[in-house]
Short mmCIF file of C-alpha atoms in Angstrom, two decimals:
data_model
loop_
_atom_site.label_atom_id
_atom_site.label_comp_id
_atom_site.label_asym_id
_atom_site.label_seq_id
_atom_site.Cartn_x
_atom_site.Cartn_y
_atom_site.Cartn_z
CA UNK A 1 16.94 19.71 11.38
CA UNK A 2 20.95 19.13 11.30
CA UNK A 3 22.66 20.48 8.00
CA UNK A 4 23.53 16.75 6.37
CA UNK A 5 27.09 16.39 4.79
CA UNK A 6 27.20 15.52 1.06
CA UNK A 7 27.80 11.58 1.78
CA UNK A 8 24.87 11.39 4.35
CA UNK A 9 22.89 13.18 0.99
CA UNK A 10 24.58 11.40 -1.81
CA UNK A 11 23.81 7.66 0.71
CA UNK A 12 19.92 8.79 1.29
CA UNK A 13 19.62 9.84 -2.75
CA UNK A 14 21.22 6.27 -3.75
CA UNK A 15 19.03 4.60 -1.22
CA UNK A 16 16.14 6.69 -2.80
CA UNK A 17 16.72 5.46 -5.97
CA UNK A 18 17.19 2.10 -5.31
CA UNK A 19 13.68 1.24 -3.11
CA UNK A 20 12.06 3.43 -6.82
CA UNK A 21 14.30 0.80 -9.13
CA UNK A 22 12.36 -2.04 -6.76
CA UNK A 23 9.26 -0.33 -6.55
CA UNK A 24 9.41 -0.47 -2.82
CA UNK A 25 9.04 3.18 -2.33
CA UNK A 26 5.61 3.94 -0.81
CA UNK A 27 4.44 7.62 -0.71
CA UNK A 28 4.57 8.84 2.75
CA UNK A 29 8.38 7.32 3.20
CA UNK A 30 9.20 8.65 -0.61
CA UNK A 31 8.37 12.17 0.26
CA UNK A 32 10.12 12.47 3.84
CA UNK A 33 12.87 10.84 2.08
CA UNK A 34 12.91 13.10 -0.80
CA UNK A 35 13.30 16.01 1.84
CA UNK A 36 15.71 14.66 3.72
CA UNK A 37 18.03 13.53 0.94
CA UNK A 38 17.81 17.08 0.03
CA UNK A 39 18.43 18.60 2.89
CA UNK A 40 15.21 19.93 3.38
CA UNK A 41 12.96 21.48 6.00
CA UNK A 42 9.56 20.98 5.66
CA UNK A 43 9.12 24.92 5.12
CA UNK A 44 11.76 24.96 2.57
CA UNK A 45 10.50 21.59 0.76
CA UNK A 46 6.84 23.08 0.27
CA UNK A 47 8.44 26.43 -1.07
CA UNK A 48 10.32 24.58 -3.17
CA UNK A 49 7.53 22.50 -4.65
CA UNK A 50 4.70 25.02 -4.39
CA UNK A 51 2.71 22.99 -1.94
CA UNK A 52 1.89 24.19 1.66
CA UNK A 53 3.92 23.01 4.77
CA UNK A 54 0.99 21.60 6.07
CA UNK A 55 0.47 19.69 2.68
CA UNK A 56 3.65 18.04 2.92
CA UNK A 57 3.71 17.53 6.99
CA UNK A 58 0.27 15.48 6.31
CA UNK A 59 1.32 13.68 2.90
CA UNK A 60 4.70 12.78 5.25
CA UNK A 61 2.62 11.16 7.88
CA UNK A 62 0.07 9.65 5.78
CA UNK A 63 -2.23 11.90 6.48
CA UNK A 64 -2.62 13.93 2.97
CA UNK A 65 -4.28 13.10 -0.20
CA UNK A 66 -2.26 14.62 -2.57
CA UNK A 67 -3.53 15.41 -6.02
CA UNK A 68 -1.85 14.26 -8.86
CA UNK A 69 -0.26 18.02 -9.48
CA UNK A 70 0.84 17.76 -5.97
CA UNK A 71 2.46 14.50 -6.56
CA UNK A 72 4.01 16.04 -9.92
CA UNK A 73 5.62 18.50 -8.18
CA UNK A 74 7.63 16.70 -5.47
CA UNK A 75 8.66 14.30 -7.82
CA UNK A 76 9.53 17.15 -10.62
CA UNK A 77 12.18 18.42 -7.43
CA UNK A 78 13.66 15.07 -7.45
CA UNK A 79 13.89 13.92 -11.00
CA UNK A 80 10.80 11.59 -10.88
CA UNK A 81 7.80 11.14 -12.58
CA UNK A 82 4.51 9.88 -12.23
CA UNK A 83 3.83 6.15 -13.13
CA UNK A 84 2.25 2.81 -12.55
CA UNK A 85 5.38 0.32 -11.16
CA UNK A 86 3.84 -3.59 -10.84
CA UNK A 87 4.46 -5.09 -7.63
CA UNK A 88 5.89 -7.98 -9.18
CA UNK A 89 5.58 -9.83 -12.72
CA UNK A 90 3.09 -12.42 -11.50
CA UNK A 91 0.16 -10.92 -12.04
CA UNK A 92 -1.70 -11.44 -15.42
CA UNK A 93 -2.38 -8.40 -17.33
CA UNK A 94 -5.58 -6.85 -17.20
CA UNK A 95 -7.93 -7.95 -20.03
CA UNK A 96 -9.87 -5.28 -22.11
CA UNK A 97 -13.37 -5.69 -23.03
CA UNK A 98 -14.49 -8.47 -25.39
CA UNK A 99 -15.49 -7.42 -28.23
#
């Protein structure tokens, strides 16, 4: 993988950020995209997060099921955390049971 300059990194982290703001961000893209706005092999990414290269080559092709721990620990890396993000405001919220 070719050493990025800091705009090609500072471009792929604003990018980043923006698909999270809009909730377009699905997991397989998030985490190869997380890498590479880092800079990051896969080798030095699962270092980095404690996971196995293999863990994040399959999570990165869709592949994986990562565990929530897993999932805590990319997005720890990166400044993220873990949450439910609507798809859009028009659905109703879920109703609890009636009492």
């Amino acid at each position: 993988m070719r050493q990025l300059t800091r705009e090609e990194i500072r471009v792929l982290r604003q990018r980043l950020r923006e698909r999270a703001s809009s909730a377009e961000l699905r997991l397989p893209d998030a985490v190869l995209d997380i890498r590479k706005s880092l800079g990051l092999t896969q080798e030095k990414f699962a270092e980095l997060t404690g996971i196995t290269k293999r863990q994040v080559a399959e999570i990165e092709t869709g592949k994986g099921n990562p565990t929530i721990d897993t999932l805590h620990k990319i997005g720890k890396l990166f400044g993220f955390s873990l949450g439910f993000v609507p798809k859009d405001g028009s659905d109703p919220p879920p109703q609890g049971p009636k009492p």
